[in-house]
Short mmCIF file of C-alpha atoms and ligand atoms in Angstrom, two decimals:
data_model
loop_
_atom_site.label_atom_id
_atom_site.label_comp_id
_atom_site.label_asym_id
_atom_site.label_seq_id
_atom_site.Cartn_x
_atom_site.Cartn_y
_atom_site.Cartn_z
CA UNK U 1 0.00 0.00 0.00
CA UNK U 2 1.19 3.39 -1.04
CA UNK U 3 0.30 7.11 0.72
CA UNK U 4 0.37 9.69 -1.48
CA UNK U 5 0.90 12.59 0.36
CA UNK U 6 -0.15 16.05 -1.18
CA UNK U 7 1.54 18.64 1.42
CA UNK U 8 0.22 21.63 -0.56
CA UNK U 9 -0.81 22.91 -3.49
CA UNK U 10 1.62 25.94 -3.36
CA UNK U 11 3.79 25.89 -6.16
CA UNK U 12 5.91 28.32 -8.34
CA UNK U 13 5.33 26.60 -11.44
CA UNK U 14 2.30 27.23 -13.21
CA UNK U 15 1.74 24.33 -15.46
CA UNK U 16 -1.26 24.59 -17.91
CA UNK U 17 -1.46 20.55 -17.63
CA UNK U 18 -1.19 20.61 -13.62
CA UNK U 19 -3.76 17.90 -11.95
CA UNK U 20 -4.72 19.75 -9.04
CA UNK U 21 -8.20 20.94 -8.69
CA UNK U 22 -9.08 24.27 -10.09
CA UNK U 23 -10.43 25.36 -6.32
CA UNK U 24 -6.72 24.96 -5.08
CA UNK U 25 -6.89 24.70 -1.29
CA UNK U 26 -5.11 27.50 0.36
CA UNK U 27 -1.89 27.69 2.72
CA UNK U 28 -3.67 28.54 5.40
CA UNK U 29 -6.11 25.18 4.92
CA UNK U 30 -2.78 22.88 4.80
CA UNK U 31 -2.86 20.35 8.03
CA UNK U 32 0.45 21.17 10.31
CA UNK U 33 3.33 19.41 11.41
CA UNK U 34 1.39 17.24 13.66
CA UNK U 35 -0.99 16.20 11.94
CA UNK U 36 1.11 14.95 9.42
CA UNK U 37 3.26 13.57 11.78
CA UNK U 38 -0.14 11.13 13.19
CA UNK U 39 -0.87 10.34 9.65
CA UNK U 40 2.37 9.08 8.41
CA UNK U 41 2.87 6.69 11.32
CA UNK U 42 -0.90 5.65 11.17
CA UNK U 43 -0.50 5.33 7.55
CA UNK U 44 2.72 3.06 8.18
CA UNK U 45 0.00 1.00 10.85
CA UNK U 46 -2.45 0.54 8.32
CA UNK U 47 0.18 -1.26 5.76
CA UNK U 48 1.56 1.26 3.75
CA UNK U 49 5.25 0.07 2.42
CA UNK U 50 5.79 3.63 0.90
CA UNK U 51 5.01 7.23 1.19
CA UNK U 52 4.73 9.85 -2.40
CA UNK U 53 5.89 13.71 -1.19
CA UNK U 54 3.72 15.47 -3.55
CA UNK U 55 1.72 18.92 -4.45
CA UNK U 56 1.86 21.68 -5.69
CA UNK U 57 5.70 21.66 -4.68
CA UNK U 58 6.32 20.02 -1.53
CA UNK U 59 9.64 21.93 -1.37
CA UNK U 60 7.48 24.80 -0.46
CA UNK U 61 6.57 23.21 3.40
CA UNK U 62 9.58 24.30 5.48
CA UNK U 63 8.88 21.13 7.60
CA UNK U 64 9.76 18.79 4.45
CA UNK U 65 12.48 17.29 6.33
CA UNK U 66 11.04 16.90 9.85
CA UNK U 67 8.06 14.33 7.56
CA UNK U 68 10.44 12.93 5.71
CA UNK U 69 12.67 11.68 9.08
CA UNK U 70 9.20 10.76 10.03
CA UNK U 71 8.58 8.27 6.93
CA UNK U 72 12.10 6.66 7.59
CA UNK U 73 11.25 5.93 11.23
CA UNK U 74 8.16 4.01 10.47
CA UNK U 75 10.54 2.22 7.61
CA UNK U 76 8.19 3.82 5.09
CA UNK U 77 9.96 4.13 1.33
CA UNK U 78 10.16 7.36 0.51
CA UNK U 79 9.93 9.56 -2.97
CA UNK U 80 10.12 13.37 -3.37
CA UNK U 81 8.16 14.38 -6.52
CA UNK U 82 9.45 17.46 -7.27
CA UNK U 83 9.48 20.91 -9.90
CA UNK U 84 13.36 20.93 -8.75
CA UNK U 85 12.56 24.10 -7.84
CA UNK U 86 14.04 24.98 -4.50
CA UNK U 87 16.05 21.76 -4.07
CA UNK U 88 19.44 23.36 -3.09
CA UNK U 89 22.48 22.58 -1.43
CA UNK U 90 20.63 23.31 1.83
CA UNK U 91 17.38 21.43 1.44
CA UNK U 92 19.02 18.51 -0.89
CA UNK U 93 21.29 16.96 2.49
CA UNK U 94 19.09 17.90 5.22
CA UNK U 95 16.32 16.13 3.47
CA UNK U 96 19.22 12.98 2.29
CA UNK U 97 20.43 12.69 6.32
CA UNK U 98 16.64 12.54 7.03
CA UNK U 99 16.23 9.72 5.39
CA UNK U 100 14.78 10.31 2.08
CA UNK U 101 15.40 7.60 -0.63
CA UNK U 102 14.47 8.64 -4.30
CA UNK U 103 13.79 11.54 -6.10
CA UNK U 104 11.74 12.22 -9.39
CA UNK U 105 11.82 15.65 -10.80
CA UNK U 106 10.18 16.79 -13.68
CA UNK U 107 10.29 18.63 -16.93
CA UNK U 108 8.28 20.89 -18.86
CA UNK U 109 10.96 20.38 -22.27
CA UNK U 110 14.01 20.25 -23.28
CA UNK U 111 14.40 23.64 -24.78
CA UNK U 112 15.13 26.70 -22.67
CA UNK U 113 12.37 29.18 -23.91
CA UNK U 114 9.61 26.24 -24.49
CA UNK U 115 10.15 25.00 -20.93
CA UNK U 116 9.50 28.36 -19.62
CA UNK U 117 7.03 29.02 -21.34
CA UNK U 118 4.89 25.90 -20.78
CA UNK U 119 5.84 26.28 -16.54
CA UNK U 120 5.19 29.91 -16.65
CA UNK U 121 8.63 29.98 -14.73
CA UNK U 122 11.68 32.44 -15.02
CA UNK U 123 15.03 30.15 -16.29
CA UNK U 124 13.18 26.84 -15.49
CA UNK U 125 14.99 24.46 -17.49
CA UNK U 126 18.53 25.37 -16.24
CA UNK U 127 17.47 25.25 -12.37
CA UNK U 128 15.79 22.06 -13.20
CA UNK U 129 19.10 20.47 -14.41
CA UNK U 130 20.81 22.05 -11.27
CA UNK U 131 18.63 20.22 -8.81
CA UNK U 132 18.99 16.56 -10.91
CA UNK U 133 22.31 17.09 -10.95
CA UNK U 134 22.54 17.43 -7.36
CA UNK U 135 20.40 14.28 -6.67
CA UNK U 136 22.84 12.13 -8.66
CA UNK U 137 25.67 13.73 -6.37
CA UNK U 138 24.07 13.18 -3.28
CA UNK U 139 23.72 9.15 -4.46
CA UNK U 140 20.26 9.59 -4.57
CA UNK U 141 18.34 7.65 -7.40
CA UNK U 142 16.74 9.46 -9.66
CA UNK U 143 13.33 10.03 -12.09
CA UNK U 144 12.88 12.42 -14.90
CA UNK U 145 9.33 13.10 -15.47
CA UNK U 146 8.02 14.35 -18.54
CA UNK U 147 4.22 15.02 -18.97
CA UNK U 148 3.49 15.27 -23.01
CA UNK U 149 0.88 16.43 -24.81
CA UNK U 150 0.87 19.04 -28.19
CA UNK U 151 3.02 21.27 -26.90
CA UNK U 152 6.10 19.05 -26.69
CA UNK U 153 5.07 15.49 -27.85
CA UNK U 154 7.49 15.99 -30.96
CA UNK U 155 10.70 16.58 -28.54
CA UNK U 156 10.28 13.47 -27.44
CA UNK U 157 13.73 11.94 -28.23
CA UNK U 158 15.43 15.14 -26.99
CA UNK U 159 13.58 14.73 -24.00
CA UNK U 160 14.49 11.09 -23.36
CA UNK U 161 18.12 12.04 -24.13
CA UNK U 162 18.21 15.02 -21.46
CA UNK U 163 16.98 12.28 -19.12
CA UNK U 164 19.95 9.82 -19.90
CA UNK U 165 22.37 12.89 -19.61
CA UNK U 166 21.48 13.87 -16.40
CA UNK U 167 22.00 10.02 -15.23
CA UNK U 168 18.44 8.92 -14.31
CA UNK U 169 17.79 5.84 -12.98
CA UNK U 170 14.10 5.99 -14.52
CA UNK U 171 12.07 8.11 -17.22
CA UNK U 172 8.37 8.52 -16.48
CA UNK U 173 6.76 9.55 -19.98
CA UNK U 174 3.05 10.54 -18.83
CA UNK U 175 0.57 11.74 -21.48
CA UNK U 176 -1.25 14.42 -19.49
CA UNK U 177 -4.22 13.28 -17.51
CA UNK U 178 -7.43 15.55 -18.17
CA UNK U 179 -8.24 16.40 -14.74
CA UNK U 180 -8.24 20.01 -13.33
CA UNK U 181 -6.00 22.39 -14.89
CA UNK U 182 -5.16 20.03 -17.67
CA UNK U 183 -9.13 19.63 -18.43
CA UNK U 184 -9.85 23.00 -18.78
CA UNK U 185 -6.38 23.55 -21.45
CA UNK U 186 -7.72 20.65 -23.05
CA UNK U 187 -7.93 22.42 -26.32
CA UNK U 188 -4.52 23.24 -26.18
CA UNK U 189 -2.86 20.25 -25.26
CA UNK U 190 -4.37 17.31 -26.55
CA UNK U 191 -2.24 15.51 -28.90
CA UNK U 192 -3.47 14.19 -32.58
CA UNK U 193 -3.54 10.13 -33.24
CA UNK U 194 -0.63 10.93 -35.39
CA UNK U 195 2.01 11.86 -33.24
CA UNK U 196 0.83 9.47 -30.53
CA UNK U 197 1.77 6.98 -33.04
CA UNK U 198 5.07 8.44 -33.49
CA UNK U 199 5.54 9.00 -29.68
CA UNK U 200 4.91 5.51 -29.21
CA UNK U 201 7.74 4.60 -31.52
CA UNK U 202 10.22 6.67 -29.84
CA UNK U 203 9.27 5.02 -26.47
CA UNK U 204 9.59 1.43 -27.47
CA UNK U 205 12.62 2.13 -29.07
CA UNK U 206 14.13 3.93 -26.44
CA UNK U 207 13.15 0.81 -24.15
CA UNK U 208 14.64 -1.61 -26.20
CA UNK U 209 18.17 0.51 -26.46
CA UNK U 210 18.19 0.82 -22.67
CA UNK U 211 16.97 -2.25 -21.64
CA UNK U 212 18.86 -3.10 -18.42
CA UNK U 213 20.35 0.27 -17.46
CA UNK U 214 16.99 2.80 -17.57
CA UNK U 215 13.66 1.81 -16.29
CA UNK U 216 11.02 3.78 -18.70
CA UNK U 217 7.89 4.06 -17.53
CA UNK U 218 4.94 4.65 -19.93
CA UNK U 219 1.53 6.11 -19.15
CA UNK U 220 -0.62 6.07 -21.90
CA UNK U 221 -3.63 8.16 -23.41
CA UNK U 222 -6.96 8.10 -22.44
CA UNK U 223 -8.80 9.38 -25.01
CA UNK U 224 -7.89 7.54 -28.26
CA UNK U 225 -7.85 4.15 -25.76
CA UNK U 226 -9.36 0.55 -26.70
CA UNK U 227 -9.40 -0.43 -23.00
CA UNK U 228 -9.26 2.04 -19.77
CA UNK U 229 -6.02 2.32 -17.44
CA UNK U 230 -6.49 0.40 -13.85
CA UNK U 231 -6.88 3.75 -12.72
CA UNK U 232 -4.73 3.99 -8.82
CA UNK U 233 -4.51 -0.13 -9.44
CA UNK U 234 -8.61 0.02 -8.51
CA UNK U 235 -10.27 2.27 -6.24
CA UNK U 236 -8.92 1.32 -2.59
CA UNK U 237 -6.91 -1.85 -3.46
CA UNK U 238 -3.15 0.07 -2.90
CA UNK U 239 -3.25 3.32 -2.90
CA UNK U 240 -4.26 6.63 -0.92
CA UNK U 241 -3.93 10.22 -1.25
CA UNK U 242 -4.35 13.20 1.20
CA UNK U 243 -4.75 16.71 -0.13
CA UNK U 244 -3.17 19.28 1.31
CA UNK U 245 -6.31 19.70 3.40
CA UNK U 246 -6.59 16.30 5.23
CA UNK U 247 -9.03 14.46 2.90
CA UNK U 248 -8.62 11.19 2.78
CA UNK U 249 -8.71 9.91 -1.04
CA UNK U 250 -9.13 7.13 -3.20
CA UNK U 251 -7.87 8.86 -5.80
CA UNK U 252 -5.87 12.18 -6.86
CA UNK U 253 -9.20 13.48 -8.80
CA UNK U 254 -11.84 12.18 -6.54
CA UNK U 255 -13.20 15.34 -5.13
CA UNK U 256 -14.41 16.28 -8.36
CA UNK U 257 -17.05 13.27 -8.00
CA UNK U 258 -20.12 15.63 -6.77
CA UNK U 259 -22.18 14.55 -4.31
CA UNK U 260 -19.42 12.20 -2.83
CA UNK U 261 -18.76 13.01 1.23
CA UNK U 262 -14.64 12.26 2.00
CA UNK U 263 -13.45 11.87 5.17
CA UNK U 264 -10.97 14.31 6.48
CA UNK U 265 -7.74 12.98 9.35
CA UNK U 266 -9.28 15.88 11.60
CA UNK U 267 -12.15 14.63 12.27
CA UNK U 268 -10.29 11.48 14.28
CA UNK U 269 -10.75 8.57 12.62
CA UNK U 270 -7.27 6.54 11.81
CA UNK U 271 -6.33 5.76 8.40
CA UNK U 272 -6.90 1.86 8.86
CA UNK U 273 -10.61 3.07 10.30
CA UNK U 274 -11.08 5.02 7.13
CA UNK U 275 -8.88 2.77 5.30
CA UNK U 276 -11.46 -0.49 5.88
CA UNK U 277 -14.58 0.76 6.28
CA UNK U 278 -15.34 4.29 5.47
CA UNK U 279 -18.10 4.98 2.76
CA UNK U 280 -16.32 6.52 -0.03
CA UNK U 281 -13.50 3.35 -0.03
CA UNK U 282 -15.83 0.75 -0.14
CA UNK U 283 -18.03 2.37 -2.59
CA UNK U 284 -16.34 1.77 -6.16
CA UNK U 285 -13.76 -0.93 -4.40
CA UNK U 286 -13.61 -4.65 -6.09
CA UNK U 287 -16.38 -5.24 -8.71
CA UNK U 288 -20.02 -5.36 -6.76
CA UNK U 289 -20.23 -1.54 -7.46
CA UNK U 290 -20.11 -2.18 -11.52
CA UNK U 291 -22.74 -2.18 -13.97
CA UNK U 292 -22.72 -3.42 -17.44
CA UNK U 293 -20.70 -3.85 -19.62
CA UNK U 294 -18.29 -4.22 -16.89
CA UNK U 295 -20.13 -6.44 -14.41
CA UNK U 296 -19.82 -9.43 -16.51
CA UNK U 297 -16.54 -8.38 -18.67
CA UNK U 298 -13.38 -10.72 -18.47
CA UNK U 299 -11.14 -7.46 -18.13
CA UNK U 300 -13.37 -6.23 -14.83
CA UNK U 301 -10.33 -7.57 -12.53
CA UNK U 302 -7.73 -6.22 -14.54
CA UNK U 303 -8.93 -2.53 -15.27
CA UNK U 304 -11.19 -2.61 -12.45
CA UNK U 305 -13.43 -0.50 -14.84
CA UNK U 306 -11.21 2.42 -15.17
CA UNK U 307 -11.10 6.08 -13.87
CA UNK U 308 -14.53 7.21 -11.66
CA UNK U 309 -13.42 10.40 -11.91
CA UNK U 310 -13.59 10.18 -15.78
CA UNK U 311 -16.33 8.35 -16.02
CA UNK U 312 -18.16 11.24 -13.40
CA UNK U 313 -16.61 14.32 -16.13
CA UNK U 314 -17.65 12.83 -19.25
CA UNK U 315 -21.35 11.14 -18.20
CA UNK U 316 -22.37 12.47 -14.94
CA UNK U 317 -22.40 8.84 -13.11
CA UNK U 318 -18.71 7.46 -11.33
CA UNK U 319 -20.39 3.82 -11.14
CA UNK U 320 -20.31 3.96 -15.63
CA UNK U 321 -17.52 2.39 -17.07
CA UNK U 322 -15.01 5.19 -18.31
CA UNK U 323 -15.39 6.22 -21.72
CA UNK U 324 -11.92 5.27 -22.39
CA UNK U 325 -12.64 1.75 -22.75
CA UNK U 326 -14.14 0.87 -26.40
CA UNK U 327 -16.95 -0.97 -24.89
CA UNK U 328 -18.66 2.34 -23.47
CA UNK U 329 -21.51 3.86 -25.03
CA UNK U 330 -20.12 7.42 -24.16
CA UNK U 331 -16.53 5.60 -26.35
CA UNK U 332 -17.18 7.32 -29.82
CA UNK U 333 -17.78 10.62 -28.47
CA UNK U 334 -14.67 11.19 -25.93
CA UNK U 335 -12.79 9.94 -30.08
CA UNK U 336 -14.67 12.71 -31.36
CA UNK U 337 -13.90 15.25 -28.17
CA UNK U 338 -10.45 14.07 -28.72
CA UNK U 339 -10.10 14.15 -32.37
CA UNK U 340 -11.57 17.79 -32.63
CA UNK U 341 -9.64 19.64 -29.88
CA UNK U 342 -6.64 17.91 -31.34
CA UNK U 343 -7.27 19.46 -34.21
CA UNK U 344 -8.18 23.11 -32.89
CA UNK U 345 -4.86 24.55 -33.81
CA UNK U 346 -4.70 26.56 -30.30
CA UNK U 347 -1.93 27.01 -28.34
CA UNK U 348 -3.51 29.56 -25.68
CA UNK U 349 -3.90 27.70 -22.50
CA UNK U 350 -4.20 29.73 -18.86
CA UNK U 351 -1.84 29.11 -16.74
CA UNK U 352 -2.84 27.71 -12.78
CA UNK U 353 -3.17 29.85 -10.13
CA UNK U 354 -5.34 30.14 -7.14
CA UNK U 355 -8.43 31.83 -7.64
CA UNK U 356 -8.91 35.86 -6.79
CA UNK U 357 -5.56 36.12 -8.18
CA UNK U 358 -5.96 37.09 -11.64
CA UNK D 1 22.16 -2.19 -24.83
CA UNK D 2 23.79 -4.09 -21.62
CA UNK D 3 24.13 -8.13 -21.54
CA UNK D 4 20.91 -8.91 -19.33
CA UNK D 5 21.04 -12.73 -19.94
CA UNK D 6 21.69 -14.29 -16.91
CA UNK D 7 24.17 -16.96 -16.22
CA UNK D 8 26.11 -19.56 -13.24
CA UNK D 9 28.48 -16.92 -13.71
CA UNK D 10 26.58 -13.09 -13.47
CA UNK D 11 26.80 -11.28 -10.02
CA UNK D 12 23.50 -9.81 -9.82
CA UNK D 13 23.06 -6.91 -7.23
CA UNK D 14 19.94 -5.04 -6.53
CA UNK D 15 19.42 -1.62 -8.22
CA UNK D 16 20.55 1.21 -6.00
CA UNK D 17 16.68 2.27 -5.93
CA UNK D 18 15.27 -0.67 -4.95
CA UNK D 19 14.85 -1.46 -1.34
CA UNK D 20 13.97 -4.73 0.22
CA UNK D 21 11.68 -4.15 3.53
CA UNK D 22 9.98 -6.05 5.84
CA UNK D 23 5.92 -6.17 5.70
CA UNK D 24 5.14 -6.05 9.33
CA UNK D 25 1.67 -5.40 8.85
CA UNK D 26 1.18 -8.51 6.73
CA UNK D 27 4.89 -10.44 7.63
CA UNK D 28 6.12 -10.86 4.15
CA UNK D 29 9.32 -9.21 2.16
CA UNK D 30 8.82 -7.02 -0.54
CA UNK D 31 10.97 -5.00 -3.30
CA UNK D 32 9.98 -1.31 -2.66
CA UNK D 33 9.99 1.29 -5.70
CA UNK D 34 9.04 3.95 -7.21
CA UNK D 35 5.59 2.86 -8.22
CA UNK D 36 6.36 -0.62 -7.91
CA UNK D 37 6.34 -3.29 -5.01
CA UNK D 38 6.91 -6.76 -5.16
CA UNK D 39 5.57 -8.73 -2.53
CA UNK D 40 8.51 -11.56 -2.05
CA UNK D 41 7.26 -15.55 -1.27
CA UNK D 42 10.49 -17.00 1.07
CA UNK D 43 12.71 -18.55 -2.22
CA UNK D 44 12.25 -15.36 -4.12
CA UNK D 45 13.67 -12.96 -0.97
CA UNK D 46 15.87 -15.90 -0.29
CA UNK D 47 17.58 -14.85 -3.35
CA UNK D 48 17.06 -11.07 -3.49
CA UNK D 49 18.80 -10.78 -0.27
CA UNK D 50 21.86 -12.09 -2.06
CA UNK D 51 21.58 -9.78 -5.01
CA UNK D 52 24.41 -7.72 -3.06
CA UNK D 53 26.54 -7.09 -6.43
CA UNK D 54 29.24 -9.48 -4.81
CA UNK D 55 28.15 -13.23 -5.14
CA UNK D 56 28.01 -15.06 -8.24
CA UNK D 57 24.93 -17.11 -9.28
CA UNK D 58 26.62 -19.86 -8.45
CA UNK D 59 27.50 -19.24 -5.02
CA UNK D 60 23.80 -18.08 -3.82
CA UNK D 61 22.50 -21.81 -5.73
CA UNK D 62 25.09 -23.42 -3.58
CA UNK D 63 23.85 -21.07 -0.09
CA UNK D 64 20.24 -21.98 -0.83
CA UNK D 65 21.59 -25.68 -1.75
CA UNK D 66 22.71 -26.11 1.88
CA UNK D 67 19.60 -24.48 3.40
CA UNK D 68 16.42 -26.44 1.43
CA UNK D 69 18.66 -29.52 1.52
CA UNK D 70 15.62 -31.39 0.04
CA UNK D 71 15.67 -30.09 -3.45
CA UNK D 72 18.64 -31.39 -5.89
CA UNK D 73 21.23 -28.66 -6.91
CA UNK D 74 20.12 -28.37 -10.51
CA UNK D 75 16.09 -28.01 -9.96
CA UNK D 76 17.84 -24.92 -7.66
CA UNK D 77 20.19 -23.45 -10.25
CA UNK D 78 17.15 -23.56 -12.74
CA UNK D 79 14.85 -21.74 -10.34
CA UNK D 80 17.20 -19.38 -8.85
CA UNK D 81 18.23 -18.59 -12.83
CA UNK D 82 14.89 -17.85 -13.97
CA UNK D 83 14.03 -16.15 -10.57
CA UNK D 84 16.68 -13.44 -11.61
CA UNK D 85 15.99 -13.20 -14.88
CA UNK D 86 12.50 -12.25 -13.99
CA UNK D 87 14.05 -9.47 -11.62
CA UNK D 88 16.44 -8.69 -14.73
CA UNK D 89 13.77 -7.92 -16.77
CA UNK D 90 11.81 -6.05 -14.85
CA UNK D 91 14.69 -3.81 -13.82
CA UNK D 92 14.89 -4.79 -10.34
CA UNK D 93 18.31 -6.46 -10.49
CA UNK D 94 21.36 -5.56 -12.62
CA UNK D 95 24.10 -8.18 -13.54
S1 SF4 S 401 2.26 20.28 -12.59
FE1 SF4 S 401 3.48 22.16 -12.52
S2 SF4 S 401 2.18 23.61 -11.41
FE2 SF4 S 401 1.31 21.57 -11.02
S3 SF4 S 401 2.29 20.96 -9.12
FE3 SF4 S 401 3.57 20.15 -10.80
S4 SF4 S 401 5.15 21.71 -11.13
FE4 SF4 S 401 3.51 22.67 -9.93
S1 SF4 S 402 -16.13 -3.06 -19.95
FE1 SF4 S 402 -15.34 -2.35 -17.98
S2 SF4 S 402 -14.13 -4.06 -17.22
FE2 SF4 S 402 -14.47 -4.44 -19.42
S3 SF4 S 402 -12.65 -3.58 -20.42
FE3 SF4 S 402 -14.23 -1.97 -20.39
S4 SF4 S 402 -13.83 -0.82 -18.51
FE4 SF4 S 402 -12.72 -2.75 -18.33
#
């Protein structure tokens, strides 16, 4: 079991494909020290073998370190995901002789002015390198993260490269996931069938070349799919998430299921209490929730249906199967949603930022 | 590309980023990584454990020889080869 923990949505990038919510919860919403501090060890209780230091940046919490010693005490395996942004020569060892024990950091592009441009920050790319650079040093392994869509799917390869040259142990490739930010610059970033098809290319040939010496980790497109992603592995099987406000998640996306009541790690209940037998875990978990065509499909154990939070955005019900599997009825229209923003020609997207600040 | 066939002879060793800890909660190894974990039955951590970049194949067949004295030496050497070529391939070991 993994705990994906979301310290805060603060963050200095301002990433037109971020997938935090469009309401992003506020600094002064974020649980403390303490709280965290009960969490992680009753996360640890509940079975969780690792622990995800996410955001927004999670750089940006001064008390980083003090969670991260925190994680290691409870022997809980633990990742920084990172912009790079702020990991310097003071943060980088205080947060190593805590305990942490990988590091993925990722990138916009591989080209100065693009990878400003598409994190809306100053000089990006070159502070970027700085911080991967100081991972390796440090000993620490290492993932590059690139999330693709339009605006950089045909710098793949250089992308891939800049990964191997800055010695990283593993290359996440992620086609942008259309939640939040990324939903609403749909238009912009969505990439055609087309270069997909080329992208996919580059990947498996990449894999083959560095079979053995670079792990490279694919995450494929929804919306030109045959067959859904096991979204999180299947609602409640491995994974939680906590939001920088204490709710307790299946999923990343899942407060954008309306009408859906989460519970929160202030109001007292542990994490193996809310874990087993809260409402929202054991609503979509295993396959008694399903309806047809997934009830009685072969793959209903292997994609566990797909993503509720997609299948809530595109038809209005979480307990459909998601529209990225061909068997949908909703399936021909999220090809035609995808096939006509791909083909918009826009490359205006608005940046993220917390609301009021425009 | 790197040789990743392996052999009597390789000296596999765990990737630097993959970290073998103890289940409590459910008493059973694992292989921890970045969005991966392998939960471990006792052969298979038998022979991660010795994935320490400084024992041949060889060697480990002839440790877990001695210990699960009831199997014969070759069923071993063919288990604890295809054992770590499944951990080859799915980068968790490097030889
Ligand atoms: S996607 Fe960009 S804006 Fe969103 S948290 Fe990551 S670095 Fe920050
Ligand atoms: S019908 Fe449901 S279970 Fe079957 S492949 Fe599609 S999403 Fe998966």
């Amino acid at each position: 079991m993994a705990l994906i923990a979301e310290l805060t949505h603060r963050c200095p990038m301002r990433c037109p494909y971020c997938s935090n919510p469009i309401e992003l919860q506020r600094a002064r919403q974020e649980l403390g020290t303490d709280q965290w501090l009960r969490v992680i060890s009753q996360a640890a209780d509940a079975g969780c073998m690792q622990i995800h230091f996410t955001g927004g940046e999670p750089l940006v919490r001064r008390d980083l370190e003090t969670l991260v010693a925190a994680a290691a005490e409870c022997s809980l395996y633990s990742n920084l995901i990172t912009s790079g942004i702020g990991l310097d020569r003071t943060r980088l060892p205080a947060l190593v002789s805590s305990g942490l024990e990988h590091v993925q950091v990722s990138f916009q592009h591989s080209e100065r002015d693009l990878a400003e441009h598409l994190g809306g920050y100053r000089d990006a790319l070159s502070k970027k390198m700085a911080a991967a650079n100081l991972v390796r040093e440090y000993g620490l392994p290492l993932t590059i993260n690139f999330v693709v869509h339009r605006q950089n799917i045909r710098h793949a390869s250089d992308m891939i490269a800049l990964a191997i040259s800055l010695d990283a142990q593993r290359i996440e490739i992620a086609n942008v996931q259309f939640y939040g930010w990324a939903l609403r610059n749909r238009s912009a970033l969505i990439p055609t069938r087309d270069e997909l098809k080329e992208l996919d290319e580059i990947v498996s040939s990449a894999r083959i070349r560095l079979r053995g010496e670079i792990t490279i980790d694919y995450v494929a497109p929804d919306y030109y799919a045959e067959r859904p992603k096991a979204c999180m592995d299947g609602w409640g099987r491995r994974t939680l998430v906590i939001s920088p406000s204490g709710y307790v998640l299946p999923c990343h996306a899942a407060h954008s299921i309306a009408g859906m009541h989460f519970e929160n790690v202030r109001d007292g209940a542990t994490i193996a209490e809310i874990w087993k037998s809260s409402q929202s875990f054991n609503q979509y978990r295993g396959t008694e929730w399903m309806l047809e065509p997934c009830r009685s499909c072969d793959h209903r154990e292997r994609d566990w249906g797909g993503c509720r939070c997609q299948a809530f955005a595109l038809t209005g019900d979480a307990a459909k199967t998601d529209p990225a599997c061909a068997l949908s009825a909703h399936h021909a229209r999220l090809n035609q949603i995808g096939e006509k923003d791909a083909s918009s020609q826009t490359a205006a997207f608005v940046y993220r930022q917390f609301s009021g600040m425009r | 590309m790197k040789n990743t066939s392996v052999t009597l002879h390789s000296v596999p060793r765990l990737k630097p980023h993959m970290r073998l800890r103890l289940d409590k909660v459910r008493n059973v190894w694992s292989i921890q990584a970045p969005e991966k974990m392998f939960v471990l039955d006792a052969p298979s951590h038998a022979i991660a454990s010795r994935c320490t970049g400084e024992t041949t194949v060889e060697r480990i067949v002839e440790e877990l020889h001695s210990i699960f004295s009831g199997a014969d030496r070759d069923t071993i050497a063919e288990d604890v080869i295809s054992q770590l070529q499944d951990f080859v391939d799915k980068g968790v070991v490097e030889i």
